[in-house]
Structures are given as structure tokens and as C-alpha cells.
PDB file of C-alpha atoms in Angstrom:
ATOM      1  CA  MET A 760     232.800 -49.376  86.390  1.00  0.00           C
ATOM      2  CA  ARG A 761     236.714 -51.566  85.723  1.00  0.00           C
ATOM      3  CA  LEU A 762     236.557 -54.923  87.732  1.00  0.00           C
ATOM      4  CA  PRO A 763     239.722 -55.495  89.731  1.00  0.00           C
ATOM      5  CA  HIS A 764     240.949 -57.868  86.857  1.00  0.00           C
ATOM      6  CA  ASP A 765     240.273 -56.490  83.946  1.00  0.00           C
ATOM      7  CA  ARG A 766     242.665 -55.008  82.242  1.00  0.00           C
ATOM      8  CA  GLU A 767     243.996 -54.081  78.891  1.00  0.00           C
ATOM      9  CA  ALA A 768     244.067 -56.571  75.244  1.00  0.00           C
ATOM     10  CA  THR A 769     247.330 -57.606  74.156  1.00  0.00           C
ATOM     11  CA  ARG A 770     248.621 -58.678  71.334  1.00  0.00           C
ATOM     12  CA  GLY A 771     249.637 -61.876  72.991  1.00  0.00           C
ATOM     13  CA  ASP A 772     245.719 -62.730  74.109  1.00  0.00           C
ATOM     14  CA  ALA A 773     244.781 -61.375  70.284  1.00  0.00           C
ATOM     15  CA  GLU A 774     247.355 -64.754  69.074  1.00  0.00           C
ATOM     16  CA  ARG A 775     246.052 -66.778  71.420  1.00  0.00           C
ATOM     17  CA  VAL A 776     242.791 -66.540  70.419  1.00  0.00           C
ATOM     18  CA  VAL A 777     243.853 -66.844  67.010  1.00  0.00           C
ATOM     19  CA  ARG A 778     244.910 -69.853  67.632  1.00  0.00           C
ATOM     20  CA  ALA A 779     241.655 -71.632  69.548  1.00  0.00           C
ATOM     21  CA  GLU A 780     239.937 -70.044  66.361  1.00  0.00           C
ATOM     22  CA  MET A 781     241.351 -72.345  64.067  1.00  0.00           C
ATOM     23  CA  ARG A 782     242.467 -75.314  66.521  1.00  0.00           C
ATOM     24  CA  ASN A 783     238.446 -75.383  66.625  1.00  0.00           C
ATOM     25  CA  ASN A 784     237.365 -75.033  63.158  1.00  0.00           C
ATOM     26  CA  PRO A 785     238.061 -77.918  61.429  1.00  0.00           C
ATOM     27  CA  GLU A 786     239.762 -76.047  57.321  1.00  0.00           C
ATOM     28  CA  LEU A 787     242.153 -74.467  60.262  1.00  0.00           C
ATOM     29  CA  ARG A 788     241.425 -71.051  59.822  1.00  0.00           C
ATOM     30  CA  ARG A 789     240.028 -67.761  61.519  1.00  0.00           C
ATOM     31  CA  CYS A 790     237.012 -66.907  61.581  1.00  0.00           C
ATOM     32  CA  PRO A 791     236.942 -63.251  59.966  1.00  0.00           C
ATOM     33  CA  GLY A 792     235.105 -60.066  61.951  1.00  0.00           C
ATOM     34  CA  GLY A 793     235.140 -62.473  64.803  1.00  0.00           C
ATOM     35  CA  VAL A 794     236.946 -62.500  68.454  1.00  0.00           C
ATOM     36  CA  ALA A 795     240.759 -62.606  67.845  1.00  0.00           C
ATOM     37  CA  ASP A 796     239.641 -59.551  65.520  1.00  0.00           C
ATOM     38  CA  SER A 797     238.043 -57.866  68.304  1.00  0.00           C
ATOM     39  CA  ILE A 798     240.311 -58.561  70.704  1.00  0.00           C
ATOM     40  CA  ALA A 799     243.634 -57.614  67.943  1.00  0.00           C
ATOM     41  CA  ALA A 800     241.355 -54.117  67.175  1.00  0.00           C
ATOM     42  CA  ALA A 801     241.478 -53.367  70.812  1.00  0.00           C
ATOM     43  CA  ALA A 802     245.361 -54.025  71.272  1.00  0.00           C
ATOM     44  CA  ARG A 803     245.683 -52.088  68.722  1.00  0.00           C
ATOM     45  CA  ASP A 804     243.623 -49.080  69.664  1.00  0.00           C
ATOM     46  CA  TYR A 805     244.678 -49.567  73.260  1.00  0.00           C
ATOM     47  CA  ASN A 806     248.921 -49.327  71.876  1.00  0.00           C
ATOM     48  CA  LEU A 807     247.579 -46.275  69.897  1.00  0.00           C
ATOM     49  CA  PHE A 808     245.780 -44.547  72.833  1.00  0.00           C
ATOM     50  CA  VAL A 809     249.297 -44.553  75.206  1.00  0.00           C
ATOM     51  CA  GLN A 810     251.286 -43.680  73.010  1.00  0.00           C
ATOM     52  CA  PHE A 811     249.143 -40.593  72.196  1.00  0.00           C
ATOM     53  CA  LEU A 812     249.528 -39.508  76.117  1.00  0.00           C
ATOM     54  CA  SER A 813     253.198 -40.298  76.094  1.00  0.00           C
ATOM     55  CA  ILE A 814     252.736 -37.090  73.346  1.00  0.00           C
ATOM     56  CA  LEU A 815     250.985 -35.313  75.114  1.00  0.00           C
ATOM     57  CA  ILE A 816     251.484 -35.642  78.844  1.00  0.00           C
ATOM     58  CA  PRO A 817     254.676 -33.410  78.501  1.00  0.00           C
ATOM     59  CA  ILE A 818     253.084 -31.018  76.725  1.00  0.00           C
ATOM     60  CA  LEU A 819     250.756 -30.514  79.069  1.00  0.00           C
ATOM     61  CA  GLN A 820     253.020 -30.284  81.924  1.00  0.00           C
ATOM     62  CA  LYS A 821     254.970 -27.365  80.562  1.00  0.00           C
TER      63      LYS A 821
END
């Protein structure tokens, strides 16, 4: 179930999380496999899905 305030992850979301991870790390590094990587992967997956639909929908409408 989607809540009304849920939305897709964006590249900007991933960038903000990377900055937060770096800001909270004494060595100013992000965590490999951390939250930022997960959000970046979600944003990439969503963009690929949108591209796929933009190709598929016109084909199905014929």
C-alpha cells in the first residue's frame, strides 16, 4: 500500500543522502552499500522503468 506522501526516489534525494553520510563521517567518506547507495539504485531503477514504459505504451496502443 502506498501512503499519500510516498514518492519516487530522485537523483537529488541520493545526492542529499550522500552529503549527509559524508557530513556525519569523521573521514568525510560515504558508506559503501549504505543508504545513499540504496537510494541511488532506486532512482536508477525508477528512471529505467519510466523509459521502458515510454517505449512500451505506444506499442500497446497500436
